[in-house]
C-alpha positions as semicolon CSV with decimal commas, in nm:
position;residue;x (nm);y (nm);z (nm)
1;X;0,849;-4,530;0,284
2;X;0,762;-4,206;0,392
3;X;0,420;-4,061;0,473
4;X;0,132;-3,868;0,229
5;X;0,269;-3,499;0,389
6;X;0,588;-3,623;0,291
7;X;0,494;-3,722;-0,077
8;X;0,341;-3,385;-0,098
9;X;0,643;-3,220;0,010
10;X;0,841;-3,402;-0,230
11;X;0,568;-3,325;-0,498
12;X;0,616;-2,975;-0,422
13;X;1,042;-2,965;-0,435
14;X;0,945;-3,126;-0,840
15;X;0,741;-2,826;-0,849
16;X;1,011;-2,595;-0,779
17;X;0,870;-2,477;-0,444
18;X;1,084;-2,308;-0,184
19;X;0,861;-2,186;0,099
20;X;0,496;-2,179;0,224
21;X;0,306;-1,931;0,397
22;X;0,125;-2,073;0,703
23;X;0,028;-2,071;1,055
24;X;0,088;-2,396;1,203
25;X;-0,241;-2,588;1,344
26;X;-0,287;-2,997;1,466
27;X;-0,412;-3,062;1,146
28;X;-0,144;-2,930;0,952
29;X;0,151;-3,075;1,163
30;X;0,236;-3,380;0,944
31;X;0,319;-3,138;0,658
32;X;0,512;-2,893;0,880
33;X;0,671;-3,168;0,996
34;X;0,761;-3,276;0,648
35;X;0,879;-2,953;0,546
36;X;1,107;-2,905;0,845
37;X;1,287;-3,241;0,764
38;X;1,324;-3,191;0,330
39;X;1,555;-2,990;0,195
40;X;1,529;-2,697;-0,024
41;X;1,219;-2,570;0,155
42;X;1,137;-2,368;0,476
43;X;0,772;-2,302;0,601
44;X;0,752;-1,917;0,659
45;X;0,544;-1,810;0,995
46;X;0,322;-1,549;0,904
47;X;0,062;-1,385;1,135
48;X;-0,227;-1,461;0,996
49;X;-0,314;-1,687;0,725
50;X;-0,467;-1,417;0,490
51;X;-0,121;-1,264;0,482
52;X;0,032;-1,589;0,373
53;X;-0,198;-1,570;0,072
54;X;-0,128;-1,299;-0,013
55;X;0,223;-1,296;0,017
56;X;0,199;-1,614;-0,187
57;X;0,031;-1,434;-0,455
58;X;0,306;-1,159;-0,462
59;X;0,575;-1,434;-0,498
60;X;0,372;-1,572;-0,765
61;X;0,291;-1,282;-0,974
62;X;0,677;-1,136;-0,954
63;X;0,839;-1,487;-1,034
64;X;0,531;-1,651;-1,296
65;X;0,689;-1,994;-1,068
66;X;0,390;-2,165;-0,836
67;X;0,354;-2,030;-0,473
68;X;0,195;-2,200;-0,177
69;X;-0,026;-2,118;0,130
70;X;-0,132;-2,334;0,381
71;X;-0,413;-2,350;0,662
72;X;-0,529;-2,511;0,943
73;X;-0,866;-2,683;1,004
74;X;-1,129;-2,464;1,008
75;X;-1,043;-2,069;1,079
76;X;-0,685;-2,180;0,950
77;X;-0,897;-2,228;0,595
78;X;-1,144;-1,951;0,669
79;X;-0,873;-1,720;0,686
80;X;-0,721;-1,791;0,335
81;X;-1,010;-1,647;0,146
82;X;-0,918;-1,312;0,103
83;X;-0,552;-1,358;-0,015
84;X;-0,699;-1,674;-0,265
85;X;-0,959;-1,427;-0,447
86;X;-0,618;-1,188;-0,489
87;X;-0,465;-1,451;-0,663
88;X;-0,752;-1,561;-0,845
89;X;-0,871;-1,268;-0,968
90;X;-0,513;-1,153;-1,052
91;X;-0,431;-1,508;-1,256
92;X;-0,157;-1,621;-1,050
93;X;0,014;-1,944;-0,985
94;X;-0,089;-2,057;-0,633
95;X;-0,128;-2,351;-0,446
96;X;-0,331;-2,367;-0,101
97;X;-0,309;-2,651;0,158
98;X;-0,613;-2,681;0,344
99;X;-0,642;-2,926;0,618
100;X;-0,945;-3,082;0,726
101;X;-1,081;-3,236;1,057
102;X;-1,029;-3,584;1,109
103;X;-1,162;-3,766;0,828
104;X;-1,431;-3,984;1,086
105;X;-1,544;-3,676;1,182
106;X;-1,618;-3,509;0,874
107;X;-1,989;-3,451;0,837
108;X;-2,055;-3,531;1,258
109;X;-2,068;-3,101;1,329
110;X;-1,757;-3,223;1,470
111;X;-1,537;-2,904;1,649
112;X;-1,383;-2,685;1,355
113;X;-1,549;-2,803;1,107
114;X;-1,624;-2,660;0,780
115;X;-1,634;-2,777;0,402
116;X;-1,357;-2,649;0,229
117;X;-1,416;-2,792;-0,117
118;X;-1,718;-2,580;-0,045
119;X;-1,553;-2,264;0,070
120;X;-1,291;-2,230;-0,187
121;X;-1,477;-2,335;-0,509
122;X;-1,541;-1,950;-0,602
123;X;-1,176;-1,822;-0,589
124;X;-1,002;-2,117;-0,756
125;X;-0,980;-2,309;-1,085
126;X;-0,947;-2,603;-0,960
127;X;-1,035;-2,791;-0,556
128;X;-1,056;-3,130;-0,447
129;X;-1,024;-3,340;-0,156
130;X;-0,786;-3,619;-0,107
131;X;-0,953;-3,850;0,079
132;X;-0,754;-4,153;0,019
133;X;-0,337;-4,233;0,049
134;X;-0,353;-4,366;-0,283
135;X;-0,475;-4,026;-0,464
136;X;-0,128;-3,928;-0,418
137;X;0,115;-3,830;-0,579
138;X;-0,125;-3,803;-0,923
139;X;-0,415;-3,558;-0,703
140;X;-0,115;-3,309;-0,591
141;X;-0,013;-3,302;-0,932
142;X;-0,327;-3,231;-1,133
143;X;-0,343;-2,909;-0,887
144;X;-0,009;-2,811;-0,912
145;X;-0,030;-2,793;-1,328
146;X;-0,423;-2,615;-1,273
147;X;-0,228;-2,375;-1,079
148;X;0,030;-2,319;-1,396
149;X;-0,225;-2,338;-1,662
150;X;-0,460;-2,126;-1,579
151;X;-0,290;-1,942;-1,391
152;X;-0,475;-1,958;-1,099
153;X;-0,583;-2,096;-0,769
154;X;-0,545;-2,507;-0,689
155;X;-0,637;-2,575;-0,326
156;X;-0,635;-2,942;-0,199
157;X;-0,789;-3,018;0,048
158;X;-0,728;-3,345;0,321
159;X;-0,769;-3,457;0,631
160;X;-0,476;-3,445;0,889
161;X;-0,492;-3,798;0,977
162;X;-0,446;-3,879;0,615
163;X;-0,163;-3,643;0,605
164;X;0,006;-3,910;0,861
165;X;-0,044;-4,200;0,697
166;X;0,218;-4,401;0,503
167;X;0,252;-4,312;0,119
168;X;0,151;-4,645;-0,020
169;X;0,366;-4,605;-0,354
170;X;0,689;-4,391;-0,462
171;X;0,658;-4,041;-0,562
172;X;0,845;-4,070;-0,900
173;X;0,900;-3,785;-1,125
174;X;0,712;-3,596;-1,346
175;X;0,762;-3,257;-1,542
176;X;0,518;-2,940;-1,481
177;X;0,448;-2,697;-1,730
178;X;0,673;-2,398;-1,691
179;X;0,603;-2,185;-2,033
180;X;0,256;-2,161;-2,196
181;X;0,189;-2,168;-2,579
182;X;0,164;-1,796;-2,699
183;X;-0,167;-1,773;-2,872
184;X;-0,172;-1,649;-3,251
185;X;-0,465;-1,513;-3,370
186;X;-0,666;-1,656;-3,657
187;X;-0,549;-1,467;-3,970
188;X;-0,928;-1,369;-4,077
189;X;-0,959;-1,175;-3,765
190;X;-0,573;-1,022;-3,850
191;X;-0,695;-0,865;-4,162
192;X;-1,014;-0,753;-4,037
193;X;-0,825;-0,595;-3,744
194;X;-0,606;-0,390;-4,029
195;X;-0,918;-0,355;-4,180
196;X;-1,053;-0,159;-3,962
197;X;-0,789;0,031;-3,805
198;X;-0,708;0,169;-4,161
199;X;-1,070;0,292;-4,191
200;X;-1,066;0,486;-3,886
201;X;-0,933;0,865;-3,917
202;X;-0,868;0,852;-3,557
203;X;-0,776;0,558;-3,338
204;X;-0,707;0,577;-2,960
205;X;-0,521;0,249;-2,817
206;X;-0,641;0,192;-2,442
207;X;-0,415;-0,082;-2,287
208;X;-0,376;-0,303;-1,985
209;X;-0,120;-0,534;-1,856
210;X;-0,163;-0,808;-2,152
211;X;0,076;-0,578;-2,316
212;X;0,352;-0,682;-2,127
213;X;0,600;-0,776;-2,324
214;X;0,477;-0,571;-2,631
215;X;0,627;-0,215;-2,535
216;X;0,804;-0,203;-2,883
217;X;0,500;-0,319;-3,086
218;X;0,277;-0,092;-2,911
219;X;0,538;0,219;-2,972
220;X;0,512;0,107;-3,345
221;X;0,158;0,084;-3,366
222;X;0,093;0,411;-3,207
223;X;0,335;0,596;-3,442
224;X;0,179;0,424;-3,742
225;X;-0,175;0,516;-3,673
226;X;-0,113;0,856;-3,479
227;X;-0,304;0,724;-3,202
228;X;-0,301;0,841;-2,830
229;X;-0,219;0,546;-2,606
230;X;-0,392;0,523;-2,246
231;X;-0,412;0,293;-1,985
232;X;-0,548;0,093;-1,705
233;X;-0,366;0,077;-1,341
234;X;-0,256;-0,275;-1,397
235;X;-0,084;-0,133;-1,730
236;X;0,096;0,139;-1,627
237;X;0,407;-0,030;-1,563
238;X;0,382;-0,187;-1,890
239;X;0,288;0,126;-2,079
240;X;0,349;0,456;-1,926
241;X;0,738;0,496;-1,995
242;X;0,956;0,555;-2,284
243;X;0,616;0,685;-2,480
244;X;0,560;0,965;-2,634
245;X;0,201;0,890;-2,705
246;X;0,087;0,886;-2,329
247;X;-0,273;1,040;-2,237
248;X;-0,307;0,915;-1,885
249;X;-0,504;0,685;-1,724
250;X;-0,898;0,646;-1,709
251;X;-1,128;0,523;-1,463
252;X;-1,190;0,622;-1,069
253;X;-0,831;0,713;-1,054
254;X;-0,757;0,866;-1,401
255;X;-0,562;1,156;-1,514
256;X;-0,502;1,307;-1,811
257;X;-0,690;1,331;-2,128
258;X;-0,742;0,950;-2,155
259;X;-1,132;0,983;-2,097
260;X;-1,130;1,238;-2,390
261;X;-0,895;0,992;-2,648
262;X;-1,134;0,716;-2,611
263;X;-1,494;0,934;-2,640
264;X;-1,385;1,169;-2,867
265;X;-1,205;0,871;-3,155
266;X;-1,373;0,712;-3,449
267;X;-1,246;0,370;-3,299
268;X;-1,100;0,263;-2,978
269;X;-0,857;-0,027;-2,980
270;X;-0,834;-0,238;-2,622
271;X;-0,555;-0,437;-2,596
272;X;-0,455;-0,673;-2,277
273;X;-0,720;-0,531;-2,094
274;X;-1,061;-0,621;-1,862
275;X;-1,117;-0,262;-1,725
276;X;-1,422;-0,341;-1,516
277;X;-1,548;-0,019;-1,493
278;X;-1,745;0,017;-1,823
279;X;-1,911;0,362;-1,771
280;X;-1,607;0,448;-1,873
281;X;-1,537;0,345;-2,182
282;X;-1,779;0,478;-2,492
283;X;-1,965;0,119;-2,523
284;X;-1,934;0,154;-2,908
285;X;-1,700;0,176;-3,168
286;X;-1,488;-0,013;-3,023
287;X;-1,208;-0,321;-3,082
288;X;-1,033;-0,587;-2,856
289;X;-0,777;-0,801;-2,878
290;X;-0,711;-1,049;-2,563
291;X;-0,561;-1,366;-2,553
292;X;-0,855;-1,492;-2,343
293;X;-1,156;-1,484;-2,521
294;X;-1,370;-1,550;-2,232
295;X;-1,304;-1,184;-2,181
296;X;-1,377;-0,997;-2,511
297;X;-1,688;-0,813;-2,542
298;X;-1,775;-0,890;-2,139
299;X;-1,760;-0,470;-2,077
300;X;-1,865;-0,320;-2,381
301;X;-2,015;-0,399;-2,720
302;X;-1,784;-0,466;-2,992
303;X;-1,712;-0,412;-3,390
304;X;-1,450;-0,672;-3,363
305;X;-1,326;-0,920;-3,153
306;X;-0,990;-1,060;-3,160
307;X;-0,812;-1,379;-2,985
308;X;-0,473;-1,395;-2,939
309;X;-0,141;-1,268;-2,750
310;X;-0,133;-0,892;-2,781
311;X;0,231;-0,896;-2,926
312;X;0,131;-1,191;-3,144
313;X;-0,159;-0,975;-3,311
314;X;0,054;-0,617;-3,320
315;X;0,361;-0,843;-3,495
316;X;0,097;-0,974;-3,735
317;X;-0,091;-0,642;-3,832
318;X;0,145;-0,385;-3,852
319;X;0,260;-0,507;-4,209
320;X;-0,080;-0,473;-4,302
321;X;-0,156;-0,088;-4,147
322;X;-0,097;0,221;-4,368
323;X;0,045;0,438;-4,195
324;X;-0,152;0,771;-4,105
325;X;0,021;1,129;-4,152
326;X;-0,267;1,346;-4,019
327;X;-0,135;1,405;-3,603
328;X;-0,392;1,641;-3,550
329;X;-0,559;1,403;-3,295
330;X;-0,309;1,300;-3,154
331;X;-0,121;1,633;-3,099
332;X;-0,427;1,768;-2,967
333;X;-0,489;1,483;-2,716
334;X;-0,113;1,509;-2,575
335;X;-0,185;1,876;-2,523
336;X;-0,509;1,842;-2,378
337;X;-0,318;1,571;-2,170
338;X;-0,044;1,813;-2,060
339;X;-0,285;2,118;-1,954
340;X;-0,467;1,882;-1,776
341;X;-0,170;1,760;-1,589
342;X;-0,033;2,186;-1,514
343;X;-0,359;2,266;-1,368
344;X;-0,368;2,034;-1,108
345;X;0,068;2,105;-1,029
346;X;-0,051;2,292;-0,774
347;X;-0,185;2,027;-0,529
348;X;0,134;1,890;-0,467
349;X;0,346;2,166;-0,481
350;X;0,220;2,487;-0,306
351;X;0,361;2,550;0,029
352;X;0,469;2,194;0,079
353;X;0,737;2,332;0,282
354;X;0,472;2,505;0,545
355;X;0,202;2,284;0,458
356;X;0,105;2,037;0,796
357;X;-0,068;1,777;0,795
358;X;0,190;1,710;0,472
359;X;0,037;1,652;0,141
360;X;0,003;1,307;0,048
361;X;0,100;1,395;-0,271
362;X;0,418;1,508;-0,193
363;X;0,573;1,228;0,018
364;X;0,427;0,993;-0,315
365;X;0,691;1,210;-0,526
366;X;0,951;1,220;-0,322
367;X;0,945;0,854;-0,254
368;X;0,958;0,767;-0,627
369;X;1,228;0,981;-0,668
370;X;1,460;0,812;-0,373
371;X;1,357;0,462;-0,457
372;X;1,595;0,214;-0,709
373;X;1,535;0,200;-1,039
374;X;1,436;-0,157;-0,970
375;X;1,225;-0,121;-0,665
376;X;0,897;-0,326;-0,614
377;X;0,603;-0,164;-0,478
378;X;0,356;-0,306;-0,320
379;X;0,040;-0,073;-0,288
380;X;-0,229;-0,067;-0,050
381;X;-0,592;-0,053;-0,149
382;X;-0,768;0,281;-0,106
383;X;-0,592;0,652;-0,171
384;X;-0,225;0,472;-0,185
385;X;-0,352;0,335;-0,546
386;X;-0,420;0,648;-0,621
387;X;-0,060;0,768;-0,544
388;X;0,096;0,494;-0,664
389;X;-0,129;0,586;-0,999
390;X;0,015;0,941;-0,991
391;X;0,366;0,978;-0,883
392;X;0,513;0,623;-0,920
393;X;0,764;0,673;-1,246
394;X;0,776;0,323;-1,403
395;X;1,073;0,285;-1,641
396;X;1,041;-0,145;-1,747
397;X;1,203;-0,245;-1,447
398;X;1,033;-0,107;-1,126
399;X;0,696;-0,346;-1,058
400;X;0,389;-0,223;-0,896
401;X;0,161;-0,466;-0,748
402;X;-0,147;-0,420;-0,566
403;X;-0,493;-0,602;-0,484
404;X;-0,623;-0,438;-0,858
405;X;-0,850;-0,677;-0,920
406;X;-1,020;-0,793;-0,579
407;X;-0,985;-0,460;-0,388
408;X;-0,900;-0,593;-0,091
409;X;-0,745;-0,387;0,218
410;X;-0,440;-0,494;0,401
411;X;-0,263;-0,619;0,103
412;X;0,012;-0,432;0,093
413;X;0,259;-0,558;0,371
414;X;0,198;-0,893;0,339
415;X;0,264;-0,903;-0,051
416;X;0,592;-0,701;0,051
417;X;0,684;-0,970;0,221
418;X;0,615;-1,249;-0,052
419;X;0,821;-0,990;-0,287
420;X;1,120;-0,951;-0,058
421;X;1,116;-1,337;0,018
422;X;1,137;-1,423;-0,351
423;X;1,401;-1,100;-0,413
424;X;1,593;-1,098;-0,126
425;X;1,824;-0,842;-0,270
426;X;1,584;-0,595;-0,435
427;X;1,431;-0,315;-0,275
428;X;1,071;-0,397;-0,168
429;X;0,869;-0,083;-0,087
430;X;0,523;-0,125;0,086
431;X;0,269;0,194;0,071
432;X;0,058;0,099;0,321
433;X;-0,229;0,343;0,439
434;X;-0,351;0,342;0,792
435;X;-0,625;0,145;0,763
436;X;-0,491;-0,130;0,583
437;X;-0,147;-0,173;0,801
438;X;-0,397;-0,188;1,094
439;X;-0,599;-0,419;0,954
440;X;-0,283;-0,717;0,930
441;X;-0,074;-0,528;1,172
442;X;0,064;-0,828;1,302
443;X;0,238;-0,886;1,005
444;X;0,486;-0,586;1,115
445;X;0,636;-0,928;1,318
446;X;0,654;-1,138;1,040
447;X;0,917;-0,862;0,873
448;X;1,119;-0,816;1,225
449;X;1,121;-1,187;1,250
450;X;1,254;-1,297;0,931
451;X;1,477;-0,991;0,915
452;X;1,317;-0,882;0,571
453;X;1,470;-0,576;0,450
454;X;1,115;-0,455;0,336
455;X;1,076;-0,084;0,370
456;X;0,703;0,007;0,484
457;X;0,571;0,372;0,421
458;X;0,250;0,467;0,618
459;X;0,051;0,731;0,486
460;X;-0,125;0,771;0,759
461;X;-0,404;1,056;0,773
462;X;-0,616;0,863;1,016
463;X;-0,900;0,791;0,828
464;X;-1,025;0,548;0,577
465;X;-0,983;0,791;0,278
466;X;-1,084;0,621;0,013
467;X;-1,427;0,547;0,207
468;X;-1,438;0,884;0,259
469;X;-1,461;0,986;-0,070
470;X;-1,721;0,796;-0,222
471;X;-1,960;0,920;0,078
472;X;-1,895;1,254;-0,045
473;X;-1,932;1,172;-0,391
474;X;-2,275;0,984;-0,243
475;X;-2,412;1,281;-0,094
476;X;-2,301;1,093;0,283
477;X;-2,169;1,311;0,541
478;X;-1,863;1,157;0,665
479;X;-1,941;0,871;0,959
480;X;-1,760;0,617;1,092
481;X;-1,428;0,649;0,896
482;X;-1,170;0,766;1,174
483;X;-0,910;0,530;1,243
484;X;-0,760;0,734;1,520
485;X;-0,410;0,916;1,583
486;X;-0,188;0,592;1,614
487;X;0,204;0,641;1,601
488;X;0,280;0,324;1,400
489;X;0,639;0,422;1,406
490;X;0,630;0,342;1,769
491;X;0,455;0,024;1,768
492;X;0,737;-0,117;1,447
493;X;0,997;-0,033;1,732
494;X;0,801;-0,225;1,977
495;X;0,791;-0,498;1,709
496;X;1,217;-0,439;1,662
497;X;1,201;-0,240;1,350
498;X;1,386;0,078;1,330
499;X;1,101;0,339;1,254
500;X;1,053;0,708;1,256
501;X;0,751;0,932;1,270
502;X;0,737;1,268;1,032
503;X;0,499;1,511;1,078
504;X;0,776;1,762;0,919
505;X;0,717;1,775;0,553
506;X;1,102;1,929;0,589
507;X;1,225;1,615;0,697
508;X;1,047;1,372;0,447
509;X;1,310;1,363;0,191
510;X;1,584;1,311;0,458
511;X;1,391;1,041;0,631
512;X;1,262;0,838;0,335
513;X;1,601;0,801;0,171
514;X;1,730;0,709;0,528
515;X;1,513;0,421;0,563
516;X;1,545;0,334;0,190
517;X;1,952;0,304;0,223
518;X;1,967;0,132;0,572
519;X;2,014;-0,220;0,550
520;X;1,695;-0,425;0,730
521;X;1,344;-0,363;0,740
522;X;1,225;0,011;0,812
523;X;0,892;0,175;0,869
524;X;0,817;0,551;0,806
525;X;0,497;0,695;0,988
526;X;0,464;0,984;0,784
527;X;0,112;1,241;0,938
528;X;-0,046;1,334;0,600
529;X;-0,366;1,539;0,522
530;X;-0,695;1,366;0,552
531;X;-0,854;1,623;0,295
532;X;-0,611;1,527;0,041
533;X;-0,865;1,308;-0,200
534;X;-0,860;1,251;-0,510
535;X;-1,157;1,276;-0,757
536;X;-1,183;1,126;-1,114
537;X;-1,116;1,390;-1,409
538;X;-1,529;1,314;-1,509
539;X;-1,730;1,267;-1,315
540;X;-2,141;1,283;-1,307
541;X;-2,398;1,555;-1,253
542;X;-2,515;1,289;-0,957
543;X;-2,163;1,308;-0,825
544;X;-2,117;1,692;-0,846
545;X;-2,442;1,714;-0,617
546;X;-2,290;1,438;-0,362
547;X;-2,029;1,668;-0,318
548;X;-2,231;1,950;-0,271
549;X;-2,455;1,804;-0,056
550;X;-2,164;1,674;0,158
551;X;-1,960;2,022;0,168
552;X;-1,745;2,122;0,408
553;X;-1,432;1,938;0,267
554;X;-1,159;2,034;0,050
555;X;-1,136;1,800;-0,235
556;X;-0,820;1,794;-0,473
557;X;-0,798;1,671;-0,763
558;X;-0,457;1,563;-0,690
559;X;-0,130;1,611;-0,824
560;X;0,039;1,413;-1,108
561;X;0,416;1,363;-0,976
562;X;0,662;1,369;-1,248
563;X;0,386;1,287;-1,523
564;X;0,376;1,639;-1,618
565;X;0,712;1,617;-1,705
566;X;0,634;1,351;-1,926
567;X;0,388;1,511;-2,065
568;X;0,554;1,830;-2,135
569;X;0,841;1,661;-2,286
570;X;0,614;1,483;-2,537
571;X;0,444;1,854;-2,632
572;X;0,832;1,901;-2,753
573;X;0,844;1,608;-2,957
574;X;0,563;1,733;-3,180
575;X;0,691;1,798;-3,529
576;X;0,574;2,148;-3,601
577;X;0,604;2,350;-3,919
């Protein structure tokens, strides 16, 4: 009979597992050993351990199947955190392996040590320890099927020298959940939804990424009710294309007239969304539908609360909606929308021929034009979101995936590589800014190692932009934010990745769709303007004066990418008499 790292191995092959992300460490050597012996699974050597997570967590959120991470003793667990709260906080499938000193030691200050049942219980659903042979294979299991029903985080935690020991009973079989139950509202809360979406004159729909999946209810809903449809980041993908009823995002990287839409309507309908950032929203007259009901009513006050799927609800309502004739909101939001959009052009497209350092803005647009139609982009936290926000086209098969939730830096690259490890023959395009590919720059070997074909894009303006602007908006002067003129196209050559270095905005187009086409992993170093920012389109008296007080910048509002073109062909689509 084989040993406990074994049965977990095994546990994991039921599971449908094909890799884990991990840096090896004494404690963990009984299940590397395991996994270098079983079939059907490979152990991937990242740099770090953080990057395992979080390339764990981009394997988990692209597939919906369980992905594992696994640390050492100690820093090996330590290390985890950041790439666990990703996952967490974005409700994905994902497993950690934490090792543990030997298990005579525990509790002696022995060297390593730490508690990581402790550590972990705030950025998982579910962590225990196994402590004994015989825990196994049931203890592996109960994570594995937290880690599918929540979705979430499972981490289990054991010793190393248990890892060793001999399994004392066979593995078996057993099935794991691999579809959840689609929740159906109650029908009271159905006809009180109709209810009062018929009694509204004016309804704006503000969605998030519980709508995936509900593209075509959502189109019918907003043509029924005349209602302007806006969105969160993490529901762009989901929402922005094929709709004629787009306003734009809100929030600290909005566009558009989505702030107007949702202040200026009798009601305000959230669907598939937790938009954290509740000054935003109108905190009244307002009406949510979520299939988790832990979240409705946590960011503003509500007329009506509603659990269940968001396609489950629309499918159930819309035979119950009349349908509204007046547009006059509507049209007036989508032109609102569209001015907003023209008067910002501008930013992006004056002088980009001349203009050095290049705009930002401009190497965003052209690299959403060059990329496939079913690229994956993986987006760095910081002034790539806001970018990706503005010029990334999404068309229901391009994905956009970023640390939305958590916020953390550095994400980018290694969830590129947990993409292009589960999609080995889809384009996987990282955004990374400066700081964040120098923050998990030794990830830049994990890519020339494995060969991944990922594609990384540095925007690099050598500063922490993002920090940047909220010390202006503060009132700070700038401090402490310059990262330094580092040619990162010459370090990914170092590393074995062909890379170039533009400081040309002539040569952007040329270079991007040169790295895009080649086959292998690429890097593009591209020197963009560090007073390129990007402000919300509201923003507070207090803010204004932050500015003021911190003047001496040029601030853009940014451009918009091919949005306005959206925009403006939605303006044409208004019936008129």
């Amino acid at each position: 009979m084989g040993s406990v790292a074994d049965q977990m191995v095994e546990v994991l092959r039921q599971a449908g597992v094909e890799r884990v992300y991990g840096v090896v460490g004494d404690s963990l050597n009984p299940v590397v050993d395991a996994i270098r012996r079983a079939e059907g699974i490979s152990w991937v050597h990242v740099r770090n351990e953080e990057a395992g997570a979080f390339a764990a967590a981009a394997e988990a959120e692209l597939t919906g199947r369980l992905a594992v991470c696994a640390g050492s003793c100690g820093p090996g667990n330590t290390h985890l955190v950041q790439g666990l709260y990703d996952a967490q906080r974005s409700g994905v499938p994902v497993l950690a392996l934490a090792s543990h000193i030997p298990s005579a030691q525990i509790g002696t200050g022995f060297f390593q040590e730490t508690h990581p049942e402790r550590v972990f219980t705030d950025c998982s659903s579910w962590c225990e320890m196994l402590s004994n042979p015989a825990q196994l294979p049931r203890l592996l299991r109960v994570g594995v099927q937290h880690a599918l029903g929540s979705p979430g985080v499972s981490v289990l935690v054991f010793p190393g020298d248990v890892a060793a020991l001999t399994a004392p009973a066979p593995t078996g079989s057993s099935s794991f959940l691999t579809e959840q139950a689609v929740a159906a509202p109650p029908w009271s809360q159905v006809q009180a939804l109709a209810e009062a979406l018929n009694s509204a004159r004016t309804v704006t729909v503000f969605a998030g990424a519980g709508v995936r999946g509900a593209h075509e209810e959502l189109m019918h809903l907003a043509d029924t009710l005349k209602a302007p449809v806006g969105h969160t980041l993490r529901g762009k993908e989901w929402v922005q294309y094929d709709n004629p009823y787009d306003v734009g995002m809100s929030g600290l990287l909005g566009y558009g007239a989505c702030h107007e839409a949702l202040h200026e309507a009798e009601l305000v309908l959230l669907l598939g969304t937790d938009f954290p950032y509740d000054s935003f929203l109108p905190q009244a007259r307002t009406v949510q539908v979520d299939h988790d009901a832990t979240r409705l009513g946590r960011r503003t006050p509500l007329e009506l609360a509603v659990h269940g799927d968001v396609a489950a609800t629309l499918r159930a309502v819309l035979p119950l909606l009349e349908r509204k004739s007046d547009r006059r909101f509507l049209d007036g939001m989508l032109e609102r929308h569209c001015k907003a959009l023209e008067t910002v052009v501008g930013a992006y497209t004056k002088d980009i021929e001349k203009h050095r350092p290049i705009h930002p803005e401009y190497v965003a647009s052209v690299l959403d034009e060059v990329a496939a139609e079913d690229a994956v982009f993986t987006v760095d936290t910081g002034m790539c979101n806001v970018w990706a926000a503005r010029y990334l086209t999404p068309n229901g098969r391009r994905r956009v995936i970023g640390s939305f939730l958590h916020g953390s830096m550095a994400n980018a690259l290694p969830h590129a590589i947990g993409a292009q490890l589960a999609f080995p023959g889809r384009q996987v395009v990282s955004m990374s800014g400066d700081g964040g590919i120098g923050m998990l720059l030794g990830e830049l070997l994990t890519v020339a190692k494995y060969r991944l074909p990922v594609k990384t894009v540095v925007f690099n303006n050598g500063a922490l932009g993002m920090i940047k602007l909220e010390m202006l908006v503060s009132g700070y002067p700038e401090s402490e934010i310059d990262n330094g003129d580092v040619d990162y196209a010459a370090i990914a050559r170092a590393c074995g990745i062909p890379a170039k270095r533009v400081t040309d905005p002539a040569k952007v187009r040329e270079v991007l769709a040169d790295a895009l086409d080649r086959p292998g992993p690429a890097l593009v170093d591209v020197v963009t303007d560090p007073n390129a920012l990007s402000i919300p389109p509201h923003i507070t008296a207090a803010q204004l004066k932050g500015f003021a007080l911190a003047a001496g910048r040029t601030v853009l509002t940014g451009g918009v990418g091919k949005m306005i073109d959206l925009a403006r062909s939605n303006l044409r689509n208004i019936p008129r008499p």
